[in-house]
Coordinates of C-alpha atoms in Angstrom, one line a residue:
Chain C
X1 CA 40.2 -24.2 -9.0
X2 CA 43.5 -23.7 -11.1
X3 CA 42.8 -23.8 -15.0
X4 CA 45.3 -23.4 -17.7
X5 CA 44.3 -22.5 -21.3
X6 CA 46.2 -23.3 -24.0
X7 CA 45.7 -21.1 -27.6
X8 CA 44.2 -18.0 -26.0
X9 CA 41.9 -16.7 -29.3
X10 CA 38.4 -15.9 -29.2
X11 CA 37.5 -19.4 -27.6
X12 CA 40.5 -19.3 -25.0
X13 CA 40.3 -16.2 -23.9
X14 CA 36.5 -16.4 -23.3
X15 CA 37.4 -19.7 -21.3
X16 CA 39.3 -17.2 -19.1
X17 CA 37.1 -14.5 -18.8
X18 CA 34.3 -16.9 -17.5
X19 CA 37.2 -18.6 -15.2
X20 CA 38.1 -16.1 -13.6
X21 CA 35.2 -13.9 -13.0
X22 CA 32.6 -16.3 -12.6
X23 CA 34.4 -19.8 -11.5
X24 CA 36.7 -17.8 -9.0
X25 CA 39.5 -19.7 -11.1
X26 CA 43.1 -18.7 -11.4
X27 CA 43.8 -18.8 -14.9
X28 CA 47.1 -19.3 -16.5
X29 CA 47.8 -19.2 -20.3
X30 CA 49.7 -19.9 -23.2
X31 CA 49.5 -19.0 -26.7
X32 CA 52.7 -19.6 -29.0
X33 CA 51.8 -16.3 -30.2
X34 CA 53.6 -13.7 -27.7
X35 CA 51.3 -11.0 -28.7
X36 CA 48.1 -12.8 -28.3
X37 CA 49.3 -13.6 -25.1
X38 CA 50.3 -10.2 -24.3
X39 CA 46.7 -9.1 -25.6
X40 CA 44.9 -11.7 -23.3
X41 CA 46.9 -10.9 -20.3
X42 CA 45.9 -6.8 -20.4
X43 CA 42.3 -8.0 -21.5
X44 CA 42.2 -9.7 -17.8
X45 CA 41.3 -13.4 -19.6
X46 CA 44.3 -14.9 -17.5
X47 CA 46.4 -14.6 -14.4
X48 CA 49.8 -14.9 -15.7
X49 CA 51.3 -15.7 -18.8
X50 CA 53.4 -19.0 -19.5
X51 CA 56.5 -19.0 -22.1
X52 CA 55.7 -22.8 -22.6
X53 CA 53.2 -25.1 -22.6
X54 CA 54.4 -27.0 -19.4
X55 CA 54.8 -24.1 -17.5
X56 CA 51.4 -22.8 -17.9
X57 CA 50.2 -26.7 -17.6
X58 CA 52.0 -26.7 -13.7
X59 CA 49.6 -27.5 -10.9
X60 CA 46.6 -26.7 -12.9
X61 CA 43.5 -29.3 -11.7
X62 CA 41.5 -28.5 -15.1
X63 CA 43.5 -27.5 -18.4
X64 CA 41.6 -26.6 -21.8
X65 CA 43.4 -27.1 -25.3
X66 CA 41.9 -24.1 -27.9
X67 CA 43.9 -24.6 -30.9
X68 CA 43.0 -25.6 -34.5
X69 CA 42.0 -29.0 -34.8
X70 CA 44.7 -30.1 -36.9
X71 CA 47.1 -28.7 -34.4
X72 CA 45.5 -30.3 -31.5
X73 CA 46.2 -33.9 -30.9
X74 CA 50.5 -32.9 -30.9
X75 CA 49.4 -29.6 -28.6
X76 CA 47.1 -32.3 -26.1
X77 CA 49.9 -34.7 -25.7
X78 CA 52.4 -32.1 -24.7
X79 CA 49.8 -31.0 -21.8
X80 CA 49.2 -34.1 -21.0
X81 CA 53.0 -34.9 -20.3
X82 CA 53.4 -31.8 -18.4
X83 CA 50.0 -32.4 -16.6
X84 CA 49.7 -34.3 -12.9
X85 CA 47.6 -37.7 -12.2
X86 CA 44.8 -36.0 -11.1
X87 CA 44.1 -33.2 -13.9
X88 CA 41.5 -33.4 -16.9
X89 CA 42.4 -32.1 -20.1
X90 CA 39.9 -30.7 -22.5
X91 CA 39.8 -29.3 -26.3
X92 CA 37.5 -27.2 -28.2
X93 CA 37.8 -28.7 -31.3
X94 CA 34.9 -28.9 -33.4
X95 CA 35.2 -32.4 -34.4
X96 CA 36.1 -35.1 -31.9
X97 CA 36.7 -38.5 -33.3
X98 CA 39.8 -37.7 -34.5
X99 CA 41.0 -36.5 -31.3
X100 CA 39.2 -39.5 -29.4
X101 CA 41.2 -41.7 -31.5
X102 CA 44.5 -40.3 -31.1
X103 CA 44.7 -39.8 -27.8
X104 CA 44.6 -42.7 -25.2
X105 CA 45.0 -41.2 -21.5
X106 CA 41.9 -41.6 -19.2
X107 CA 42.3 -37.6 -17.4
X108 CA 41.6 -36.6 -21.5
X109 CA 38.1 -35.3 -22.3
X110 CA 37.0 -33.8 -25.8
X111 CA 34.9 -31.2 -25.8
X112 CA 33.1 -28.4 -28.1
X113 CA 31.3 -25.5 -26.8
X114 CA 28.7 -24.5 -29.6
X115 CA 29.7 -20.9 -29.1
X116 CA 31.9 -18.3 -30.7
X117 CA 33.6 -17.6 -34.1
X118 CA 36.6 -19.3 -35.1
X119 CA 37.8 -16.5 -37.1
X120 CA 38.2 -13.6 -34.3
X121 CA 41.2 -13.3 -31.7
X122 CA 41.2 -12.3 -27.8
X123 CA 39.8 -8.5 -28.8
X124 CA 36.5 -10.6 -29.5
X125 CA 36.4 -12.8 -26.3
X126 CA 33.4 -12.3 -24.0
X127 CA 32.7 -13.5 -20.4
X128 CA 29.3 -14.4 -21.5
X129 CA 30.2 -16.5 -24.5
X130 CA 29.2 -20.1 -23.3
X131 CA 25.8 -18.5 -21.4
X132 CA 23.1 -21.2 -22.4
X133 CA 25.4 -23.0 -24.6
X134 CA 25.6 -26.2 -25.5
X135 CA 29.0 -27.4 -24.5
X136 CA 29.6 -31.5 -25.9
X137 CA 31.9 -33.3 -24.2
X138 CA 33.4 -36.8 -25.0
X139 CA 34.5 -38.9 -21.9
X140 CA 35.0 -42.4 -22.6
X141 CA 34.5 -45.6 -20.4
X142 CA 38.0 -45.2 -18.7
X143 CA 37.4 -41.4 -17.6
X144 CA 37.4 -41.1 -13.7
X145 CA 33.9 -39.5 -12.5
X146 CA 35.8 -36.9 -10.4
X147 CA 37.6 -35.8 -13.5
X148 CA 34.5 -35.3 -15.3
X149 CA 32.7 -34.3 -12.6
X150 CA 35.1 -31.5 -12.0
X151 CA 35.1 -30.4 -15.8
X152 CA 31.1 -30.6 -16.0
X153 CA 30.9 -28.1 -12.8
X154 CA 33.9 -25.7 -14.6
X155 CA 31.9 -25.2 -17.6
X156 CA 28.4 -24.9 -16.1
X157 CA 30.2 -22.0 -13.9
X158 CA 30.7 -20.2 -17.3
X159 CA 27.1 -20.5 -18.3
X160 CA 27.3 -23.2 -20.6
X161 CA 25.1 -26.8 -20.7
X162 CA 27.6 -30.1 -20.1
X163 CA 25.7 -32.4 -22.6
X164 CA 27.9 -36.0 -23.1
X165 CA 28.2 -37.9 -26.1
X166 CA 30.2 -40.5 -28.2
X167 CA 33.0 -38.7 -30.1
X168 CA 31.2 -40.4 -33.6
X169 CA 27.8 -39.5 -32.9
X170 CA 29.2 -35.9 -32.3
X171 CA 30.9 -35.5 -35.4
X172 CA 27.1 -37.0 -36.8
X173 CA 25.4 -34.3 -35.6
X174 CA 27.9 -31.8 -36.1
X175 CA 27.6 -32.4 -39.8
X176 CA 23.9 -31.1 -39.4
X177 CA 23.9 -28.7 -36.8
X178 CA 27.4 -26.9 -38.0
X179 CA 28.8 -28.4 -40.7
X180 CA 26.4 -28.7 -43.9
X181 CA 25.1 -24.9 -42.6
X182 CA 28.8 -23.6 -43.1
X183 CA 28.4 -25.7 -46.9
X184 CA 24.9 -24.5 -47.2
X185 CA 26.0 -20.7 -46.8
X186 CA 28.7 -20.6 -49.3
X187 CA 26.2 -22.3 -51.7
X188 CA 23.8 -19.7 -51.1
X189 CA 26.6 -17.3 -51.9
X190 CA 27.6 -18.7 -55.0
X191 CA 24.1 -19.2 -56.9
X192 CA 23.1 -15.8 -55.6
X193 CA 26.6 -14.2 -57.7
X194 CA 25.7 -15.9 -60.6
X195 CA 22.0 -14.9 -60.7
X196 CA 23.4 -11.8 -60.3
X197 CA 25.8 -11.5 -62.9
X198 CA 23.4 -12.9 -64.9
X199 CA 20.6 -10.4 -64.5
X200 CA 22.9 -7.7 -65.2
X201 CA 22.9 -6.8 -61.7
X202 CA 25.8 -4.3 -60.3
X203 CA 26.7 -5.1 -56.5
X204 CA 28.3 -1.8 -56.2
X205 CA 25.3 0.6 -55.6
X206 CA 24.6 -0.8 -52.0
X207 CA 24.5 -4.4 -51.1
X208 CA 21.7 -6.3 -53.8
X209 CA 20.8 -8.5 -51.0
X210 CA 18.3 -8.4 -47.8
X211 CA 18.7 -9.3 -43.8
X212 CA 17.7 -13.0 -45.0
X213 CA 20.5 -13.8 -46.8
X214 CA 23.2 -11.5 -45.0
X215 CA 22.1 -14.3 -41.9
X216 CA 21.9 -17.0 -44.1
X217 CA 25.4 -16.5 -45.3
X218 CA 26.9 -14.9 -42.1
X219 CA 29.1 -17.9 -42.1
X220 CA 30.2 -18.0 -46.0
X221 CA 33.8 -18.4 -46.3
X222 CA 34.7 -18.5 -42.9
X223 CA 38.3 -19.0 -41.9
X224 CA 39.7 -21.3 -45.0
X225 CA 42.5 -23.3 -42.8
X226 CA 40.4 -24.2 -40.0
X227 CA 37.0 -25.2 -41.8
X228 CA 39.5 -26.6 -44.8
X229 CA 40.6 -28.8 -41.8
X230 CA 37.3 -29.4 -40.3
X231 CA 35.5 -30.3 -43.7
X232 CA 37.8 -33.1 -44.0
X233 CA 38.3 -34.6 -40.5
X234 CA 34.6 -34.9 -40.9
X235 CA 33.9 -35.7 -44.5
X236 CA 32.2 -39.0 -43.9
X237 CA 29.9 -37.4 -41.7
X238 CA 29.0 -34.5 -44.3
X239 CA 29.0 -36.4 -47.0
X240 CA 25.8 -38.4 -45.4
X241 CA 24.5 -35.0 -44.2
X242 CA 25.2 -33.7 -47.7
X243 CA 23.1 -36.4 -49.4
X244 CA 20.1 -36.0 -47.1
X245 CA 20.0 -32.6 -47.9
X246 CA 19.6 -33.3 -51.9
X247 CA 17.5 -35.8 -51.3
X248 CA 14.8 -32.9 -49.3
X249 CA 15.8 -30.6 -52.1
X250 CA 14.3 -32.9 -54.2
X251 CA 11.3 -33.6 -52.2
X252 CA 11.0 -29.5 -52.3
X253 CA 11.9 -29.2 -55.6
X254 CA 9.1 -31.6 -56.5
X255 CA 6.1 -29.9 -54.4
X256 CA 7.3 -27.1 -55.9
X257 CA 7.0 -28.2 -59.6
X258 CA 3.8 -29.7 -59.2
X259 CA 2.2 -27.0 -57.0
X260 CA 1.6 -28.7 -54.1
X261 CA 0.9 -25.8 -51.3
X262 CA -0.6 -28.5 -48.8
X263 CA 2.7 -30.2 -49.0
X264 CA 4.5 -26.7 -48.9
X265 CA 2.3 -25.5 -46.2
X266 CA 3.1 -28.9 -43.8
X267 CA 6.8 -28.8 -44.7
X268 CA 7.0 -25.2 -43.7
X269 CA 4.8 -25.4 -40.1
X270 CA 6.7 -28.8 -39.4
X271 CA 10.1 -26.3 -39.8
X272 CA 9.4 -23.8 -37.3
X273 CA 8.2 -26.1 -35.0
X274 CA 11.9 -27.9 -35.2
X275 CA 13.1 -25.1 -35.6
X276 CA 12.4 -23.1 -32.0
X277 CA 13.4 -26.6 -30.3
X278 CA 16.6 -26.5 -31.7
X279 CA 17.4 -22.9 -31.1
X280 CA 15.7 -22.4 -28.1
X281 CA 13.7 -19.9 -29.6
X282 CA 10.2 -17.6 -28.7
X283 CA 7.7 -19.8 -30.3
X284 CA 6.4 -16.7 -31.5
X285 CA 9.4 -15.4 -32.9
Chain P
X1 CA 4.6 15.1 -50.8
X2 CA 1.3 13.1 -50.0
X3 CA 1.5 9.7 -49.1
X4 CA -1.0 6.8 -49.0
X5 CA -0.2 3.2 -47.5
X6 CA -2.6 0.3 -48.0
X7 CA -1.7 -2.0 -45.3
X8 CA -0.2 -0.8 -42.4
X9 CA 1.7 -3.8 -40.7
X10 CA 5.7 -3.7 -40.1
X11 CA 6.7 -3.0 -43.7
X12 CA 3.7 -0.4 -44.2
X13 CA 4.2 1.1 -41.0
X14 CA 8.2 1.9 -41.8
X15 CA 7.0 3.5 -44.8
X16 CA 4.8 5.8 -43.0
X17 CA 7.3 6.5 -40.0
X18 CA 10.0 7.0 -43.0
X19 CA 7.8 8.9 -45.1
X20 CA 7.2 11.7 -42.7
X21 CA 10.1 12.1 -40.8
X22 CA 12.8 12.1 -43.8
X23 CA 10.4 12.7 -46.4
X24 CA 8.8 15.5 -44.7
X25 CA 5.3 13.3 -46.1
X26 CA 1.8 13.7 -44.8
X27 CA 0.8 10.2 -44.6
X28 CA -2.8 8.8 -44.6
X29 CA -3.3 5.0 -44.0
X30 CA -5.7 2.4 -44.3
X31 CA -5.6 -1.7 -43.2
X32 CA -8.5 -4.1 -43.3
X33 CA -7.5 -4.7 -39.2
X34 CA -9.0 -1.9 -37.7
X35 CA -6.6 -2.4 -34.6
X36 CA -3.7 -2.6 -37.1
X37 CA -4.6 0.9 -38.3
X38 CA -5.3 2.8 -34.8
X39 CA -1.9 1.2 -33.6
X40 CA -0.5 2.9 -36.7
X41 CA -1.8 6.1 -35.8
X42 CA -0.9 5.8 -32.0
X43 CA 3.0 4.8 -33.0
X44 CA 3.1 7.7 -35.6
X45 CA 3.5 5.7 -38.8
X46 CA 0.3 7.8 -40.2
X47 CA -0.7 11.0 -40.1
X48 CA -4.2 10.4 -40.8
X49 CA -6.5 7.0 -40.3
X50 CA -9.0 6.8 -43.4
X51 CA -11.5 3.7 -43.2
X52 CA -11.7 2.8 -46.9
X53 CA -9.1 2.7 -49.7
X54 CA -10.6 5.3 -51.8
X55 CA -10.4 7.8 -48.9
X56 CA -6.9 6.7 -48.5
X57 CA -6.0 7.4 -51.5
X58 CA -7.8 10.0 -52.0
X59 CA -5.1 13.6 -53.4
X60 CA -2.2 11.1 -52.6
X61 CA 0.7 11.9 -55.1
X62 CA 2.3 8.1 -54.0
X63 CA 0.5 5.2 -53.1
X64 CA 2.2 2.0 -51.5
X65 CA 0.1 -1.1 -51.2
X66 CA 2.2 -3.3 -48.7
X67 CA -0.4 -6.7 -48.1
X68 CA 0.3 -10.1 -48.8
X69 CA 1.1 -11.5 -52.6
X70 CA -2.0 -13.1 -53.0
X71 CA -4.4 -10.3 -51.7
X72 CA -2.2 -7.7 -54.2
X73 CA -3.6 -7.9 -57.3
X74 CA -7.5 -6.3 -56.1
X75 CA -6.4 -4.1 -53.5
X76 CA -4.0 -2.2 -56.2
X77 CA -6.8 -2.4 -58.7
X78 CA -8.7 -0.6 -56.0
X79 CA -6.0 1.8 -55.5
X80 CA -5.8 2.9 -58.9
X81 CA -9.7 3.6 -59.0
X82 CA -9.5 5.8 -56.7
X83 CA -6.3 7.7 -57.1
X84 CA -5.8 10.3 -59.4
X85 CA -4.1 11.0 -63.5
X86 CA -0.6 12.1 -61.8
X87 CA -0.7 9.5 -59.0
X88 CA 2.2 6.9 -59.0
X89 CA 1.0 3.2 -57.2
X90 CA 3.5 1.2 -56.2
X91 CA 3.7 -2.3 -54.1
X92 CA 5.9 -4.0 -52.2
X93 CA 5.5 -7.9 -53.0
X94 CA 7.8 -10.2 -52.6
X95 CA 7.7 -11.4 -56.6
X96 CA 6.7 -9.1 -59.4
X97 CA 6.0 -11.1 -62.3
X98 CA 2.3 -12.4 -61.2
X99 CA 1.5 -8.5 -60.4
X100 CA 3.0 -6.9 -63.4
X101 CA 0.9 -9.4 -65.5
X102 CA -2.3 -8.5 -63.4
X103 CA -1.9 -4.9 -63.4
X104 CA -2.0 -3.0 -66.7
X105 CA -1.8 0.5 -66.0
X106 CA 0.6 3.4 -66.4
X107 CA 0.8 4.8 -62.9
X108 CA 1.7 1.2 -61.2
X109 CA 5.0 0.7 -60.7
X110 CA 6.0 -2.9 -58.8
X111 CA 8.1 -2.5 -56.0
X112 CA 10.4 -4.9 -53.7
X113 CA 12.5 -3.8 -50.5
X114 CA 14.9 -6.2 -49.3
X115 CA 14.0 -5.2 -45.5
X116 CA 11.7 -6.4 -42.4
X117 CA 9.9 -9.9 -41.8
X118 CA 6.5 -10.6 -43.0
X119 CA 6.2 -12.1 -39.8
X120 CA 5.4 -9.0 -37.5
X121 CA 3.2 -6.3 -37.5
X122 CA 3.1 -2.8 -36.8
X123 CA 4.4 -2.7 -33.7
X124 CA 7.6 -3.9 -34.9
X125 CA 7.9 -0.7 -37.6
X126 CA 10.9 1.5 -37.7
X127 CA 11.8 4.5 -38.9
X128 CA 15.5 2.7 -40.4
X129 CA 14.3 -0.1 -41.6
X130 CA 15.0 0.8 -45.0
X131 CA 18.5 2.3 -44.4
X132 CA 21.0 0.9 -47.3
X133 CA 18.7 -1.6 -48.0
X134 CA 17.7 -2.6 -51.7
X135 CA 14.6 -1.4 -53.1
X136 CA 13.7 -3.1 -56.4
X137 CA 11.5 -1.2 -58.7
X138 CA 9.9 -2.9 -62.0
X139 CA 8.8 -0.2 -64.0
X140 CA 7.6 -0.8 -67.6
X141 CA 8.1 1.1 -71.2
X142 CA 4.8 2.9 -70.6
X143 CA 5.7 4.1 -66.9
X144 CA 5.4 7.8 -66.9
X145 CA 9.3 9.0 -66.2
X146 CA 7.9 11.8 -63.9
X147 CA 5.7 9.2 -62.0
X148 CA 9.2 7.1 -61.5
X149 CA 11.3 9.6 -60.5
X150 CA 8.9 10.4 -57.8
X151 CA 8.8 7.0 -56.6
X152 CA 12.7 6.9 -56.8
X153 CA 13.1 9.9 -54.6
X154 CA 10.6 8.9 -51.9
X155 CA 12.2 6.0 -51.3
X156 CA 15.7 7.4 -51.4
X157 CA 14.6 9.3 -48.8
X158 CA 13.8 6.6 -47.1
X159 CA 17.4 5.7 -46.7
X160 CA 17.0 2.6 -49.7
X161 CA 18.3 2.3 -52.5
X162 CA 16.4 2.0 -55.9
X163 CA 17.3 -0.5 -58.3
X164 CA 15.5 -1.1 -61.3
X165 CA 14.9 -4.3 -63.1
X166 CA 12.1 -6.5 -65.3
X167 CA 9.8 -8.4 -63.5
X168 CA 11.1 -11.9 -64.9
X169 CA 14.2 -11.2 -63.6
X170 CA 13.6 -9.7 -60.1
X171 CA 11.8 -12.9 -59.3
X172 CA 15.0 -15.1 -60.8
X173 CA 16.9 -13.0 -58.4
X174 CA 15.0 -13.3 -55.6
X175 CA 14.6 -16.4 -56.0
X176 CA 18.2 -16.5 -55.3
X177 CA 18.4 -13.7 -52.3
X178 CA 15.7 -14.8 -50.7
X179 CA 13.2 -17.5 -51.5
X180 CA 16.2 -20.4 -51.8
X181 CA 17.4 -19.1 -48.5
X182 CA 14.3 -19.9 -47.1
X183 CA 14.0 -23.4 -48.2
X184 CA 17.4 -23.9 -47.2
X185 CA 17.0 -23.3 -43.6
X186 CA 14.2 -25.4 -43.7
X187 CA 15.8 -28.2 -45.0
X188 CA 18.8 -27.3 -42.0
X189 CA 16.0 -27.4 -39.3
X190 CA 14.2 -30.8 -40.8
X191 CA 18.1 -32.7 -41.2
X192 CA 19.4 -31.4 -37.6
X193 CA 16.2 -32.3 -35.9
X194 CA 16.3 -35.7 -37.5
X195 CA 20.1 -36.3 -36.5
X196 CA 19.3 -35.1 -33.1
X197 CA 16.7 -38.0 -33.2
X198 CA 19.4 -40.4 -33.8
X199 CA 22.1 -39.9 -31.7
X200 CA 19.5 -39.4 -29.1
X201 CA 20.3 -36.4 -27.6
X202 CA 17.0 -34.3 -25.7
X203 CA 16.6 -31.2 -27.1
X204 CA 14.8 -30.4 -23.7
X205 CA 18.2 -29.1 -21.7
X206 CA 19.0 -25.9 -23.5
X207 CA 19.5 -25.3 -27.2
X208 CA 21.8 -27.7 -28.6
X209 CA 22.6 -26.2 -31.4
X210 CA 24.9 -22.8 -31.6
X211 CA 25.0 -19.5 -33.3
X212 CA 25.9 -20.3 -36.7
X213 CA 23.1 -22.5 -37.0
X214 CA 20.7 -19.8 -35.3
X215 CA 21.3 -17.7 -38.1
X216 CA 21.4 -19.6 -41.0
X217 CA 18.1 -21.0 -39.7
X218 CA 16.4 -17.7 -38.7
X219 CA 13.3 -17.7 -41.0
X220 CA 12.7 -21.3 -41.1
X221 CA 8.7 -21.8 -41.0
X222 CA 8.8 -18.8 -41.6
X223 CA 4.8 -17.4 -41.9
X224 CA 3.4 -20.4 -43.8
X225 CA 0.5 -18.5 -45.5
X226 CA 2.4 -15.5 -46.9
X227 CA 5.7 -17.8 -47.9
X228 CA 3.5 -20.8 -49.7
X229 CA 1.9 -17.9 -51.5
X230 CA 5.3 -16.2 -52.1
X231 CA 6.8 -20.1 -53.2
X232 CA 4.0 -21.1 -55.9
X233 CA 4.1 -17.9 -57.2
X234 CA 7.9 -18.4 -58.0
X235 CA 8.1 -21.9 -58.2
X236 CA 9.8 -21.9 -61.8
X237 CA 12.5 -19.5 -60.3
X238 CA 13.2 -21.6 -57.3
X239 CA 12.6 -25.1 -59.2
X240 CA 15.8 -23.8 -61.5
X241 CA 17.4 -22.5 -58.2
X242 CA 17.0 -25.8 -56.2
X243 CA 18.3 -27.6 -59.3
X244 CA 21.2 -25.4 -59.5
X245 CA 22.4 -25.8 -55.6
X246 CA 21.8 -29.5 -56.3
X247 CA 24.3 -29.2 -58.4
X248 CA 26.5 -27.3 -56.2
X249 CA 25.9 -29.9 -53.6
X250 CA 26.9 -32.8 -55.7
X251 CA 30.8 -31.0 -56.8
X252 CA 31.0 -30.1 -53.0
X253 CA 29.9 -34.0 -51.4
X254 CA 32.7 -34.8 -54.6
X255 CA 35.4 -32.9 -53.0
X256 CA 34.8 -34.1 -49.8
X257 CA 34.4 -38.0 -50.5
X258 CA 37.6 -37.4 -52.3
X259 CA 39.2 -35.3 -49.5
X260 CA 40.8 -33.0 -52.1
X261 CA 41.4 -30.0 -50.1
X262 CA 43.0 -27.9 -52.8
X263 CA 39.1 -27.3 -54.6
X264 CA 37.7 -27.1 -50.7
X265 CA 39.7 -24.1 -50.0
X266 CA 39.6 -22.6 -53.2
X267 CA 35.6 -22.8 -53.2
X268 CA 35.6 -21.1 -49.5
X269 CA 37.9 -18.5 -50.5
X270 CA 35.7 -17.5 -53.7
X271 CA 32.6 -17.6 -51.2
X272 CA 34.2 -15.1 -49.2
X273 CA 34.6 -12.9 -51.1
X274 CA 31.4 -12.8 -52.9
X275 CA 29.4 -12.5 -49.9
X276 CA 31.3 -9.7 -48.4
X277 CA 30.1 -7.9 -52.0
X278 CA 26.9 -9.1 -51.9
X279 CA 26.3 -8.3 -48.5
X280 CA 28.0 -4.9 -48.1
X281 CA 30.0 -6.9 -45.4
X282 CA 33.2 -5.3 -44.0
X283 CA 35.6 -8.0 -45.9
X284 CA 37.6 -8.6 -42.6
X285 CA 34.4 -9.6 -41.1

């Protein structure tokens, strides 16, 4: 199969990795910055490097945007100008109704691979990235089966799990599974300095904090211009997901107040059920 | 030096793997589970297996009780009946008001490293698992300074560092580092499992959800008798920290039903920053 990747960062060049070694792909990219190219073409995540869009777009049968969202929807439409009748185009953007909604051509398909971190470049991209990943995709009525078909087979050859869902009830459940964490870690951040400051604590004799809150915050203050972007072309979405979260703070907060360690006790075994569904993790763990 | 540890599990038992190999310590250790304690003496975390406390104890010059919150208060009273005038008793709880208000006696000094999960036993013990960690120490007016400089030493050997601070406000902090955390990604796992519900998407076909929320959800449910012990006994802490991410919450669900991007960035930058201090991150992490 002949895939093109557009933006070749962390996601793009992980695309090519996996397309190359894994779904016997030839792979050719473009990145409008020439050193990120450069750096993807010695890494061995493409086949060739393409000045333009359209020329790394060609005869490609499968072509896969990764660009910021805000960038995306003027990046698709260029591929899918340069693209033939019978090739499905693909993003990784992490919300998808805006996308949906601004581009009408049947041989696009949104997508988001829950993988990866948007704030490294091609030195970080892995040919294992996407294994056992949840990869959403978006089609809509008019998409033609053998376009998805093909695109569901391309990214279960990298490892990852094709799940399909509406564009809306992905950005829904983005809000939960990836949005409100992202809020909920620079919270953590931010009540955690203050307490500090005001215990008369001094961060500079070795970090004041445990393994707990270093995962619990991995993701504070991630990449400004692309969650500044994603935060807003999902706001209704986290602003619901926001709300349910006070409203189980205060559920919490109450048990708490009151003493209530049946309560506490049920809320907590209820979690780590959930909780190794969600993550796929050792029930034991 | 001689060594005691009451309660040999993961914590206990990197103690007593730390204590004699960088700490040059002959270690004796006791634990209610006599499987606990010969598993302790097969991995090398002890030197010696005694089958009481007092025997533990016994000419030990330090003496960590590491056993769950609740079952602290009598096991250290124990401990200090049997050890000696120039013996220094310290614990490693995960709140240090309730103990410090128990205990009134010279030679116990309350102790708190940020390192490990309650969650496993011995088996999971290592001999790093204190390496730049943070190791709070709540020593009072009437601690003996030769009794705390020993307990400082030992466990900068360890590879931690000591930080000292008054009870009250190592379980304000904490409840900041480490209990909030916890309820967080509890609430995380409860609003993603609920909006997976919705949109009706089977959580049976691999993990949907992706690293970020892996992370931030690590220790949700986490063990539910140690952390409902570990919650009452810092419920005012937490009910204060709860009220003040509420707060948080509410300015952030402002910004976004507003869409003003200008406070969004500005609040991720600042969260950046702080966590790489609080964390000991590598900033361009």
């Amino acid at each position: 199969v002949k895939i093109a990747v557009v933006g070749v960062g962390l996601i793009g060049g992980s695309i090519g990795l996996a397309a190359r070694s894994r779904a016997g792909a030839s792979v050719c990219g473009h990145d409008p910055d020439p050193r990120a190219l450069a750096a993807a073409l010695d890494l061995g995540a493409i086949d060739r490097a393409a000045e333009d869009v359209s020329t790394a777009v060609g005869e490609a049968e499968v072509v896969f945007v990764a660009a910021p969202v805000g960038a995306l929807p003027e990046i698709v439409e260029a591929v899918l100008a340069a693209a033939g009748p019978d090739c499905v185009v693909s993003d990784v953007g992490s919300t998808k109704q805006a996308i949906a909604d601004q581009i009408d051509d049947p041989r696009f398909v949104g997508g988001h691979p829950l993988a990866g971190a948007e704030t490294a470049g091609v030195d970080g991209a892995r040919v294992d990235l996407f294994d056992g990943a949840a990869w959403y995709l978006t089609p809509s009525r008019d998409t033609p089966s053998r376009l998805l078909e093909r695109l569901r087979e391309t990214i279960g050859a990298f490892g990852a799990h094709p799940r399909e869902i509406d564009p809306e009830a992905h950005d829904r459940l983005l809000a939960s599974l990836s949005h409100l964490p992202h809020v909920f870690a620079n919270v953590l951040v931010e009540g955690a300095a203050a307490a500090l400051g005001r215990e008369g604590q001094d961060v500079g004799d070795g970090a004041p904090a445990g393994p707990s809150f270093r995962d619990a915050t991995r993701v504070a203050g991630a990449n400004t211009a692309i969650w500044t972007d994603i935060y807003l072309a999902n706001r209704d979405a986290l602003v619901v997901a926001v709300d349910d979260a006070i409203a189980q703070l205060r559920e919490v907060r109450d048990a708490l107040a009151t003493g209530d360690a049946a309560t506490l006790a049920a809320w907590n075994d209820r979690a780590r059920a959930k909780r190794d569904r969600l993550t796929g993790a050792d029930p034991g763990s």
